[in-house]
Coordinates of C-alpha atoms in Angstrom, one line a residue:
Chain A
X1 CA 29.7 1.5 14.0
X2 CA 27.3 -0.4 16.5
X3 CA 23.8 -0.8 16.4
X4 CA 21.3 -1.2 19.2
X5 CA 19.3 -4.0 17.5
X6 CA 22.2 -6.0 15.4
X7 CA 25.0 -7.5 16.8
X8 CA 28.4 -6.6 15.3
X9 CA 29.0 -10.0 13.5
X10 CA 25.4 -9.3 11.8
X11 CA 26.6 -5.6 10.7
X12 CA 29.8 -6.9 9.5
X13 CA 28.0 -9.8 7.4
X14 CA 25.5 -7.0 6.0
X15 CA 28.9 -5.0 4.6
X16 CA 30.1 -8.2 2.9
X17 CA 26.9 -9.1 1.4
X18 CA 26.3 -5.3 0.5
X19 CA 29.6 -5.4 -1.4
X20 CA 28.9 -8.6 -3.3
X21 CA 25.5 -7.0 -4.3
X22 CA 26.8 -3.4 -4.9
X23 CA 30.6 -3.7 -5.6
X24 CA 32.7 -0.8 -6.5
X25 CA 32.4 -0.6 -10.4
X26 CA 32.9 3.1 -12.5
X27 CA 31.4 6.0 -10.6
X28 CA 29.3 3.8 -8.0
X29 CA 31.3 3.4 -4.7
X30 CA 30.9 0.0 -3.0
X31 CA 28.3 -0.4 -0.6
X32 CA 31.1 -0.6 2.5
X33 CA 32.6 2.7 1.2
X34 CA 29.4 5.1 1.6
X35 CA 28.7 3.7 5.2
X36 CA 25.3 3.8 5.2
X37 CA 24.9 1.2 7.9
X38 CA 25.2 4.0 10.5
X39 CA 21.6 4.9 9.9
X40 CA 20.5 1.0 10.2
X41 CA 19.0 1.5 13.5
X42 CA 16.5 3.9 12.2
X43 CA 15.1 1.2 9.7
X44 CA 15.3 -1.9 11.9
X45 CA 14.0 -0.2 15.1
X46 CA 10.6 -0.3 13.3
X47 CA 10.5 -4.2 12.5
X48 CA 8.7 -6.5 14.7
X49 CA 10.9 -7.8 17.7
X50 CA 10.8 -11.5 16.3
X51 CA 11.6 -10.3 12.8
X52 CA 14.9 -8.6 14.2
X53 CA 15.5 -11.9 16.3
X54 CA 15.4 -13.6 13.1
X55 CA 17.6 -11.4 11.2
X56 CA 20.4 -11.4 13.7
X57 CA 20.4 -15.3 13.8
X58 CA 20.5 -15.4 9.9
X59 CA 23.4 -13.1 9.5
X60 CA 25.3 -14.8 12.3
X61 CA 24.9 -18.1 10.6
X62 CA 26.0 -16.3 7.0
X63 CA 29.0 -14.8 9.1
X64 CA 30.4 -18.3 9.0
X65 CA 30.2 -18.7 5.5
X66 CA 33.5 -18.2 3.3
X67 CA 33.0 -15.7 0.2
X68 CA 32.3 -18.3 -2.6
X69 CA 29.5 -20.0 -0.5
X70 CA 28.0 -16.9 0.3
X71 CA 28.0 -15.7 -3.5
X72 CA 26.5 -18.9 -4.4
X73 CA 23.6 -18.6 -1.8
X74 CA 23.0 -15.2 -2.8
X75 CA 22.6 -16.3 -6.4
X76 CA 20.2 -19.1 -5.3
X77 CA 18.2 -16.5 -3.4
X78 CA 18.1 -13.9 -6.4
X79 CA 17.1 -16.8 -8.8
X80 CA 14.1 -18.3 -6.4
X81 CA 11.1 -16.4 -7.8
X82 CA 10.4 -19.5 -9.8
X83 CA 12.0 -22.3 -7.5
X84 CA 9.7 -24.6 -5.9
X85 CA 9.6 -26.8 -2.5
X86 CA 9.7 -26.1 1.0
X87 CA 13.1 -23.7 0.9
X88 CA 11.9 -21.7 -1.9
X89 CA 9.7 -19.3 0.1
X90 CA 12.8 -18.6 2.6
X91 CA 15.1 -17.9 -0.1
X92 CA 12.4 -15.4 -1.6
X93 CA 12.0 -13.6 1.9
X94 CA 15.8 -13.7 2.6
X95 CA 16.2 -12.3 -0.7
X96 CA 13.6 -9.6 -0.5
X97 CA 15.1 -8.7 3.1
X98 CA 18.7 -8.7 2.3
X99 CA 18.2 -6.3 -0.7
X100 CA 15.8 -4.1 1.0
X101 CA 18.5 -3.6 4.0
X102 CA 21.1 -3.0 1.3
X103 CA 19.5 -0.6 -1.1
X104 CA 17.7 1.2 1.9
X105 CA 21.2 2.1 3.3
X106 CA 22.8 3.0 -0.2
X107 CA 20.2 5.0 -2.1
X108 CA 19.6 7.4 0.5
X109 CA 19.7 10.9 1.6
X110 CA 21.5 10.0 4.9
X111 CA 24.8 9.5 4.0
X112 CA 27.9 10.0 6.9
X113 CA 29.4 13.0 6.8
X114 CA 32.7 11.0 6.6
X115 CA 32.1 9.9 3.2
X116 CA 33.5 12.4 0.7
X117 CA 32.3 10.7 -2.6
X118 CA 29.4 11.3 -4.9
X119 CA 26.3 9.9 -3.5
X120 CA 24.6 7.1 -4.8
X121 CA 21.6 9.1 -5.5
X122 CA 23.5 12.0 -7.1
X123 CA 24.8 9.0 -9.6
X124 CA 21.4 8.1 -10.6
X125 CA 20.4 11.4 -11.1
X126 CA 17.7 11.3 -8.4
X127 CA 17.0 15.1 -7.2
X128 CA 13.6 15.1 -5.7
X129 CA 12.0 18.7 -5.0
X130 CA 9.9 19.1 -2.1
X131 CA 8.1 22.6 -2.2
X132 CA 7.4 22.9 1.6
X133 CA 5.4 26.4 2.8
Chain B
X1 CA -19.7 4.3 27.9
X2 CA -19.1 5.3 24.2
X3 CA -21.8 5.2 21.8
X4 CA -19.4 4.1 19.3
X5 CA -15.9 2.7 19.2
X6 CA -14.4 3.1 15.7
X7 CA -11.0 1.1 15.2
X8 CA -9.0 2.5 12.3
X9 CA -8.6 5.7 10.7
X10 CA -8.2 5.2 7.0
X11 CA -10.9 6.0 4.2
X12 CA -13.6 4.2 6.1
X13 CA -12.8 4.9 9.7
X14 CA -11.9 8.2 8.7
X15 CA -15.1 9.0 7.0
X16 CA -17.3 7.5 9.6
X17 CA -15.5 9.3 12.8
X18 CA -15.9 12.7 10.9
X19 CA -19.7 11.9 10.2
X20 CA -20.5 10.6 13.6
X21 CA -18.3 13.0 15.2
X22 CA -20.2 16.0 13.4
X23 CA -23.5 14.3 14.6
X24 CA -22.5 14.8 18.1
X25 CA -22.3 11.0 18.9
X26 CA -19.7 10.2 21.8
X27 CA -17.2 8.4 19.9
X28 CA -13.7 6.9 20.4
X29 CA -11.4 6.2 17.5
X30 CA -8.7 3.7 18.1
X31 CA -5.6 3.8 15.7
X32 CA -2.6 1.2 15.9
X33 CA -0.3 3.9 14.3
X34 CA 0.9 7.5 15.1
X35 CA -0.3 10.4 14.2
X36 CA 1.9 12.1 11.8
X37 CA 1.5 15.6 10.2
X38 CA 3.0 17.3 7.1
X39 CA 5.7 18.4 9.2
X40 CA 6.4 15.1 10.7
X41 CA 6.0 12.8 7.5
X42 CA 9.1 10.7 6.6
X43 CA 11.4 12.7 4.1
X44 CA 13.4 9.7 2.6
X45 CA 12.1 6.7 1.1
X46 CA 14.1 4.3 3.5
X47 CA 12.2 5.8 6.4
X48 CA 8.6 5.8 4.6
X49 CA 9.0 2.2 4.3
X50 CA 10.1 1.5 8.2
X51 CA 7.9 4.0 9.9
X52 CA 4.6 3.9 7.9
X53 CA 3.9 0.2 7.1
X54 CA 3.2 -2.6 9.3
X55 CA 6.1 -5.0 9.4
X56 CA 8.8 -2.4 9.1
X57 CA 8.0 -2.1 5.3
X58 CA 6.6 -5.3 3.3
X59 CA 4.4 -8.5 4.3
X60 CA 4.4 -11.5 2.3
X61 CA 2.0 -14.2 1.2
X62 CA 2.9 -17.8 2.3
X63 CA 4.7 -18.3 -1.0
X64 CA 6.3 -15.0 -0.6
X65 CA 6.0 -14.8 -4.2
X66 CA 3.8 -11.5 -3.7
X67 CA 4.7 -8.7 -1.3
X68 CA 1.8 -6.4 0.4
X69 CA 2.0 -3.0 1.4
X70 CA -0.2 -2.1 4.6
X71 CA 0.1 1.2 6.2
X72 CA 0.1 1.8 10.1
X73 CA -0.4 5.5 10.7
X74 CA -3.3 8.0 11.4
X75 CA -4.9 8.1 7.8
X76 CA -3.9 4.8 6.9
X77 CA -3.7 3.8 3.2
X78 CA -4.9 7.3 2.4
X79 CA -1.6 8.7 3.6
X80 CA 0.8 7.0 1.0
X81 CA -1.4 6.2 -1.9
X82 CA -1.8 8.7 -5.0
X83 CA -5.6 9.6 -3.9
X84 CA -6.8 8.3 -7.3
X85 CA -10.8 8.6 -6.8
X86 CA -12.9 6.8 -9.3
X87 CA -16.5 5.5 -9.1
X88 CA -17.2 2.0 -9.7
X89 CA -18.7 1.0 -13.1
X90 CA -21.6 -1.4 -13.8
X91 CA -19.2 -4.0 -14.6
X92 CA -17.8 -4.3 -10.9
X93 CA -21.1 -3.5 -9.0
X94 CA -22.8 -6.2 -11.1
X95 CA -20.2 -8.6 -10.2
X96 CA -20.6 -7.8 -6.5
X97 CA -24.3 -8.5 -6.7
X98 CA -23.7 -12.1 -8.5
X99 CA -21.1 -12.8 -5.8
X100 CA -22.7 -11.1 -2.5
X101 CA -26.5 -11.1 -3.3
X102 CA -26.7 -7.7 -2.3
X103 CA -29.2 -6.0 -4.7
X104 CA -28.4 -2.4 -3.6
X105 CA -25.1 -2.3 -5.4
X106 CA -25.7 0.2 -8.3
X107 CA -24.3 3.4 -9.6
X108 CA -27.7 5.0 -8.9
X109 CA -28.2 3.6 -5.4
X110 CA -24.5 5.0 -4.8
X111 CA -24.5 8.1 -6.5
X112 CA -25.7 10.3 -3.5
X113 CA -22.9 8.7 -1.4
X114 CA -20.2 9.2 -3.6
X115 CA -21.4 13.1 -4.1
X116 CA -21.1 13.5 -0.7
X117 CA -17.5 12.3 -0.5
X118 CA -16.6 14.3 -3.8
X119 CA -18.1 17.3 -2.4
X120 CA -16.2 17.2 0.8
X121 CA -12.9 16.4 -0.9
X122 CA -11.2 18.7 -3.4
X123 CA -10.5 17.1 -6.8
X124 CA -8.3 17.5 -9.7
X125 CA -8.7 15.9 -13.2
X126 CA -5.2 16.1 -14.5
X127 CA -4.7 18.1 -18.0
X128 CA -2.2 17.7 -20.6
X129 CA -0.2 20.1 -19.0
X130 CA 0.4 18.2 -16.3
X131 CA 2.0 15.5 -17.9
X132 CA 5.4 14.6 -17.6
X133 CA 7.4 13.1 -20.1
X134 CA 6.9 9.5 -18.9
X135 CA 3.1 10.2 -19.4
X136 CA 3.4 11.9 -22.9
X137 CA 5.3 8.9 -24.3
X138 CA 2.6 6.7 -22.8
X139 CA -0.4 8.2 -24.3
X140 CA 1.6 9.2 -27.7
X141 CA 1.9 5.3 -27.9
X142 CA -1.5 4.3 -26.6
X143 CA -2.9 6.9 -29.5
X144 CA -0.7 5.0 -32.3
X145 CA -1.9 1.5 -31.2
X146 CA -5.5 2.6 -30.7
X147 CA -5.3 1.7 -27.1
X148 CA -8.0 4.4 -25.0
X149 CA -6.4 6.0 -22.1
X150 CA -7.8 8.8 -19.6
X151 CA -7.0 11.6 -17.5
X152 CA -6.8 10.5 -14.0
X153 CA -8.7 12.1 -10.9
X154 CA -6.9 12.8 -7.6
X155 CA -7.8 14.2 -4.6
X156 CA -5.7 17.2 -4.0
X157 CA -5.9 20.9 -3.5
X158 CA -2.7 22.9 -4.0
X159 CA 0.5 20.8 -5.2
X160 CA 2.6 23.3 -6.1
X161 CA 3.5 21.7 -9.1
X162 CA 3.9 25.0 -11.0
X163 CA 6.8 25.7 -8.3
X164 CA 8.4 22.7 -9.3
X165 CA 7.2 20.4 -6.5
X166 CA 7.5 16.4 -7.0
X167 CA 4.4 14.6 -5.8
X168 CA 6.6 11.5 -5.4
X169 CA 7.5 12.7 -2.1
X170 CA 4.1 12.3 -1.0
X171 CA 4.3 8.5 -1.2
X172 CA 5.7 9.4 2.4
X173 CA 3.0 11.2 3.2
X174 CA 1.8 14.6 1.9
X175 CA 4.4 17.5 3.4
X176 CA 2.0 20.1 2.0
X177 CA -1.4 18.3 3.1
X178 CA -2.5 18.7 -0.4
X179 CA -3.4 15.0 -0.8
X180 CA -6.7 14.5 0.4
X181 CA -6.4 11.8 2.9
X182 CA -8.6 10.7 5.4
X183 CA -6.4 12.8 7.9
X184 CA -6.4 15.8 5.6
X185 CA -9.5 15.6 4.3
X186 CA -11.7 14.4 7.4
X187 CA -10.0 13.9 10.6
X188 CA -7.3 16.9 10.9
X189 CA -9.9 19.6 11.7
X190 CA -11.9 17.1 13.9
X191 CA -8.9 16.5 16.0
X192 CA -8.5 20.0 16.4
X193 CA -12.1 20.4 17.5
X194 CA -11.7 17.6 20.3
X195 CA -12.4 14.3 18.5
X196 CA -11.4 11.8 20.8
X197 CA -8.4 9.8 19.0
X198 CA -6.2 7.4 20.9
X199 CA -3.4 6.5 18.7
X200 CA -0.7 3.7 19.2
X201 CA -3.3 1.4 20.4
X202 CA -3.5 -2.1 19.1
X203 CA -6.8 -4.0 19.4
X204 CA -5.8 -7.3 20.7
X205 CA -9.4 -8.7 21.2
X206 CA -13.4 -7.9 20.8
X207 CA -15.8 -9.1 23.2
X208 CA -19.7 -8.9 22.2
X209 CA -21.6 -9.0 25.0
X210 CA -25.0 -8.3 23.3
X211 CA -25.9 -5.1 24.3
X212 CA -22.0 -3.9 25.1
X213 CA -19.0 -4.5 23.0
X214 CA -15.7 -4.7 25.0
X215 CA -12.1 -4.0 23.3
X216 CA -9.1 -5.0 24.7
X217 CA -6.0 -3.5 23.4
X218 CA -2.4 -2.6 24.0
X219 CA -1.5 1.2 24.0
X220 CA 2.1 1.7 23.5
X221 CA 2.4 -2.0 25.1
X222 CA 0.4 -1.2 28.3
X223 CA -3.2 -3.4 28.3
X224 CA -6.1 -1.0 28.1
X225 CA -10.1 -1.9 28.1
X226 CA -12.6 0.4 26.3
X227 CA -16.3 -0.1 26.2
X228 CA -19.0 1.0 23.7
X229 CA -22.5 0.2 22.9
X230 CA -21.6 -0.4 19.3
X231 CA -18.1 -1.2 17.3
X232 CA -17.1 -0.2 14.0
X233 CA -14.4 -1.9 12.6
X234 CA -12.5 -0.2 10.0
X235 CA -8.7 -1.9 9.8
X236 CA -9.0 -2.9 6.3
X237 CA -9.0 -6.4 5.0
X238 CA -6.0 -7.7 6.9
X239 CA -6.7 -5.9 10.2
X240 CA -10.4 -6.2 10.3
X241 CA -10.4 -9.7 9.4
X242 CA -7.6 -10.6 12.1
X243 CA -9.4 -8.8 14.7
X244 CA -12.6 -10.9 14.1
X245 CA -10.5 -13.8 14.2
X246 CA -8.4 -13.2 17.1
X247 CA -11.6 -12.8 18.8
X248 CA -12.9 -16.1 18.0
X249 CA -15.6 -15.2 15.5
X250 CA -14.4 -18.0 13.0
X251 CA -16.7 -20.4 14.6
X252 CA -19.8 -18.6 13.8
X253 CA -18.7 -17.1 10.5
X254 CA -17.4 -19.8 8.2
X255 CA -16.7 -17.3 5.4
X256 CA -14.3 -15.2 7.7
X257 CA -10.7 -14.6 5.9
X258 CA -12.0 -15.9 2.3
X259 CA -12.5 -14.0 -0.8
X260 CA -9.0 -12.2 -0.7
X261 CA -7.8 -10.2 -3.6
X262 CA -5.4 -7.5 -4.1
X263 CA -5.1 -6.0 -7.8
X264 CA -1.5 -7.6 -8.3
X265 CA 0.6 -4.9 -9.9
X266 CA 3.8 -5.7 -12.0
X267 CA 5.7 -2.9 -13.3
X268 CA 7.6 -2.8 -16.5
X269 CA 10.4 -0.1 -17.1
X270 CA 11.4 0.6 -20.7
X271 CA 15.0 2.3 -21.3
X272 CA 14.9 5.3 -23.7
X273 CA 17.7 7.2 -25.2
X274 CA 16.4 10.6 -24.2
X275 CA 16.3 11.9 -20.2
X276 CA 12.6 11.3 -19.1
X277 CA 12.8 11.7 -15.3
X278 CA 9.7 10.0 -14.8
X279 CA 9.8 10.7 -11.0
X280 CA 9.3 14.5 -11.5
X281 CA 6.3 16.9 -11.3
X282 CA 3.0 14.8 -11.1
X283 CA 4.1 11.1 -11.6
X284 CA 1.0 9.7 -12.0
X285 CA -1.5 11.4 -14.4
X286 CA -3.1 8.9 -16.9
X287 CA -3.9 5.2 -17.3
X288 CA -5.6 3.0 -19.9
X289 CA -9.4 3.6 -20.0
X290 CA -10.2 1.0 -22.6
X291 CA -13.1 -1.0 -22.8
X292 CA -11.2 -4.0 -24.3
X293 CA -8.9 -3.9 -21.6
X294 CA -11.7 -3.6 -19.0
X295 CA -13.2 -6.7 -20.6
X296 CA -10.0 -8.8 -20.5
X297 CA -9.4 -8.0 -16.8
X298 CA -6.7 -5.7 -16.4
X299 CA -5.6 -1.9 -16.8
X300 CA -2.2 0.0 -17.5
X301 CA -1.0 2.5 -15.0
X302 CA 1.5 4.7 -16.0
X303 CA 3.7 5.0 -12.7
X304 CA 7.2 5.3 -11.4
X305 CA 9.2 4.0 -8.5
X306 CA 11.5 5.9 -6.1
X307 CA 15.1 4.5 -6.3
X308 CA 15.1 1.8 -3.4
X309 CA 11.8 0.2 -4.9
X310 CA 13.1 0.3 -8.2
X311 CA 16.3 -1.3 -7.5
X312 CA 13.8 -4.1 -5.3
X313 CA 11.9 -4.5 -8.3
X314 CA 14.0 -4.3 -11.5
X315 CA 17.7 -4.7 -10.6
X316 CA 19.1 -7.7 -8.8
X317 CA 22.6 -7.2 -8.0
X318 CA 26.1 -6.6 -9.2
X319 CA 27.0 -5.0 -12.4
X320 CA 23.5 -5.5 -14.1
X321 CA 22.0 -3.8 -11.0
X322 CA 24.3 -0.5 -11.7
X323 CA 23.6 -1.0 -15.1
X324 CA 19.9 -0.5 -14.5
X325 CA 20.1 2.4 -11.8
X326 CA 22.9 4.3 -13.9
X327 CA 19.9 4.7 -16.4
X328 CA 16.9 5.5 -13.7
X329 CA 16.4 8.9 -15.3
X330 CA 16.0 7.6 -18.8
X331 CA 13.5 5.1 -17.9
X332 CA 9.6 4.9 -18.3
X333 CA 7.3 2.8 -16.7
X334 CA 4.0 1.1 -17.1
X335 CA 2.5 -1.5 -14.7
X336 CA -0.6 -4.1 -15.3
X337 CA -2.8 -4.1 -12.7
X338 CA -4.6 -7.4 -12.8
X339 CA -8.5 -7.7 -11.8
X340 CA -7.6 -10.9 -9.9
X341 CA -9.6 -13.7 -8.8
X342 CA -10.7 -13.8 -5.2
X343 CA -8.8 -17.0 -4.3
X344 CA -6.9 -15.5 -1.6
X345 CA -7.3 -16.6 2.3
X346 CA -6.6 -14.3 5.3
X347 CA -5.5 -16.6 8.5
X348 CA -4.2 -16.1 11.5
X349 CA -1.7 -18.6 13.3
X350 CA -1.8 -19.8 17.0
X351 CA 0.7 -17.0 17.7
X352 CA -1.6 -14.3 16.3
X353 CA 0.4 -13.8 13.2
X354 CA -1.2 -13.1 9.9
X355 CA -0.7 -15.9 7.2
X356 CA -1.7 -14.9 3.4
X357 CA -2.5 -17.6 1.2
X358 CA -2.5 -16.1 -2.3
X359 CA -2.5 -18.5 -5.1
X360 CA -2.1 -16.6 -8.5
X361 CA -4.4 -18.3 -10.7
X362 CA -4.3 -19.6 -14.4
X363 CA -6.9 -16.8 -15.1
X364 CA -4.7 -14.0 -13.0
X365 CA -1.4 -15.1 -15.1
X366 CA -3.1 -14.9 -18.3
X367 CA -4.3 -11.0 -17.6
X368 CA -0.7 -10.6 -16.2
X369 CA 0.8 -11.8 -19.6
X370 CA -1.6 -10.1 -21.6
X371 CA -1.1 -6.8 -20.0
X372 CA 2.7 -7.2 -20.3
X373 CA 2.6 -8.0 -23.9
X374 CA 0.7 -4.8 -24.5
X375 CA 3.2 -2.8 -22.2
X376 CA 6.0 -4.2 -24.6
X377 CA 4.2 -2.8 -27.6
X378 CA 3.5 0.3 -26.1
X379 CA 7.4 0.8 -25.1
X380 CA 8.9 -0.2 -28.1
X381 CA 6.9 1.5 -30.4
X382 CA 8.0 4.7 -28.9
X383 CA 11.4 3.5 -29.2
X384 CA 12.3 1.8 -25.6
X385 CA 15.9 0.2 -26.5
X386 CA 15.5 -2.2 -23.8
X387 CA 12.3 -3.4 -21.4
X388 CA 12.6 -4.9 -17.7
X389 CA 10.0 -6.5 -16.4
X390 CA 9.5 -7.3 -13.1
X391 CA 8.3 -10.6 -12.1
X392 CA 7.6 -9.4 -8.2
X393 CA 3.7 -8.7 -7.5
X394 CA 2.8 -5.9 -5.1
X395 CA -0.6 -5.8 -3.7
X396 CA -1.6 -2.2 -2.7
X397 CA -5.4 -3.0 -2.5
X398 CA -6.0 -5.1 0.1
X399 CA -9.8 -6.7 -0.2
X400 CA -11.9 -9.1 1.2
X401 CA -11.7 -11.6 4.0
X402 CA -14.9 -10.0 5.9
X403 CA -17.1 -9.8 2.7
X404 CA -20.7 -8.6 2.6
X405 CA -23.3 -10.9 1.6
X406 CA -27.0 -12.2 2.3
X407 CA -25.8 -15.5 2.9
X408 CA -24.1 -16.1 6.4
X409 CA -22.3 -19.3 5.7
X410 CA -20.6 -17.4 2.5
X411 CA -20.3 -13.9 4.0
X412 CA -19.1 -11.9 7.1
X413 CA -21.1 -8.9 7.1
X414 CA -25.0 -8.3 6.1
X415 CA -26.4 -5.9 3.3
X416 CA -26.5 -3.2 6.5
X417 CA -22.9 -3.3 7.3
X418 CA -23.6 -5.5 10.6
X419 CA -21.5 -8.7 11.3
X420 CA -24.1 -11.6 10.8
X421 CA -25.8 -12.0 14.0
X422 CA -24.6 -9.2 15.8
X423 CA -26.9 -5.7 15.9
X424 CA -23.7 -3.8 17.3
X425 CA -20.8 -4.6 15.2
X426 CA -20.3 -3.2 11.8
X427 CA -17.8 -3.4 9.0
X428 CA -17.8 -1.0 5.9
X429 CA -14.1 -1.2 4.8
X430 CA -12.1 -2.8 1.9
X431 CA -12.6 -6.1 3.9
X432 CA -16.4 -6.5 2.6
X433 CA -15.4 -6.3 -0.8
X434 CA -17.0 -9.3 -2.4
X435 CA -14.4 -9.5 -5.2
X436 CA -11.7 -7.5 -7.1
X437 CA -13.6 -4.4 -8.8
X438 CA -10.8 -3.7 -11.1
X439 CA -10.9 0.2 -10.2
X440 CA -9.0 2.1 -7.6
X441 CA -10.9 1.1 -4.2
X442 CA -10.6 4.5 -2.3
X443 CA -13.7 6.5 -3.2
X444 CA -16.1 3.5 -2.8
X445 CA -14.7 2.8 0.4
X446 CA -15.5 6.2 1.4
X447 CA -19.1 6.0 -0.3
X448 CA -20.0 3.0 1.7
X449 CA -18.8 4.4 4.9
X450 CA -20.8 7.5 4.1
X451 CA -23.8 5.2 3.6
X452 CA -23.2 3.4 6.6
X453 CA -22.7 6.7 8.5
X454 CA -26.1 7.8 7.6
X455 CA -27.7 4.5 8.6
X456 CA -26.3 4.9 12.0
X457 CA -27.1 8.4 12.4
X458 CA -30.4 7.7 11.1
X459 CA -31.2 5.0 13.4
X460 CA -29.3 5.9 16.7
X461 CA -32.1 8.1 18.5
X462 CA -29.6 9.6 21.0
X463 CA -27.4 11.1 18.4
X464 CA -28.8 14.5 17.2
X465 CA -28.5 14.4 13.4
X466 CA -26.1 17.3 12.4
X467 CA -27.5 19.2 9.1
X468 CA -23.8 19.1 8.7
X469 CA -23.5 15.6 7.6
X470 CA -21.6 14.9 4.6
X471 CA -20.7 18.4 4.1

């Protein structure tokens, strides 16, 4: 899996973070198992170039963190809504940005054919009907 | 040299472009986004966020406590909203008079403009048969608790509801052209008839030379320049305000950027034993219509969210996340939309990036908390096992920043929609809203645009007044 916009290291980090956010649990496959990152360029390509540069930088930094540090950081981000101080807005933006990427690549109709399990949208029972004439 | 350059194609720009085009004016319409049609609108939620919104999805306030959704596509906001069209009441309009000093804000004065917009568009007021289970539970509970509710009125002409079409799909643009967006309702036919619309053209600067206006823009990255006798800014609260700021008008217009409001919305999910399937059918048909809530400064909307949005708003991560998402089809949803104070400010930094200060005031918090408490009562009253309240505020109605008023020190646009001090520069979009009305803003944006259209056609002698105006 490669991306025009994100480095290989950045992609690996998203998979690591994705598996922490959505681990394998009962019917739910782990984030990386689904392989939704294959279509990440279709999402990232519309972001402003400066944001893509920042995302690559952040993910490259996170790549060096051991799992327990990364988990701590994600937890800090998750609980940052009421936090104060100069880092709080950055944590909140990172939280929305990373969860947005992960959920967008997971709860999607665009799942690679190589994934043979039940799709996350089917697991939650989402079956949107579009009547197109 | 054009008679008019219109920047933006949302509810304001779409209406004005249509009226001036029909009246025979020589106009150019500029739009930063792409032209998408029912055949090319995104078909997935992820693609919708990425392709139709500025910033590739969401923009934040400076504190990142609130997210703003701002569209970048021909048709603007009207492409992604639910096209719920309500007239303003006396409460909203009297507050506008108090804030702006503009005396013509009244239901009586605006009625003919509302009439023309309503006659142009196809409208449908929902009936009990249209309600899905989410709406049934909401209305049943409201009735028991004595909370008044009402059916919503939507701009639509053929949603194929009887054939099982789910309107949640049209949050990414209506694939049936049923929703009465400014594209489907106004521009589609005009484009076919030769309307001069240039897309993917982002305005970087406006230069007013007295009799003429020069517009500098980037068209797919290439610098282009246009000239006109008049200019109409219709980029919405963020777009219009940013264009004026980037062009150096802040010095003459000290109120530029101020009085921003957004009706912050907070959703709550209620978990039920039964299958609800709140995303099915018409997913938004009713809302509170209770004078007590109007006085208290909020309303309740019976809505729902598609999966990625639901995951973002309600479910954090790990097993907690999976517990909520596993129950997605057994959730109902109500949101409180706060009639917020206009304490926000839109700014542009030295790199040309928007910065939004949006303090959530004590009054705003009181209104949110009161609404949430009522939502909790409504949900538990009908048997909700658990309630999940999102603390993240979403701003869909972006208003103010270039507000209308009589005092040039406290406003940007005069009562005839002219930017103070300029005879040939007009604004009639949501950026002129003096404060938050607490009512869906779309119809009034179109009514004000209709008023400006008629003013321009009536006073511009080289344009043949069309009998078709407003038809």
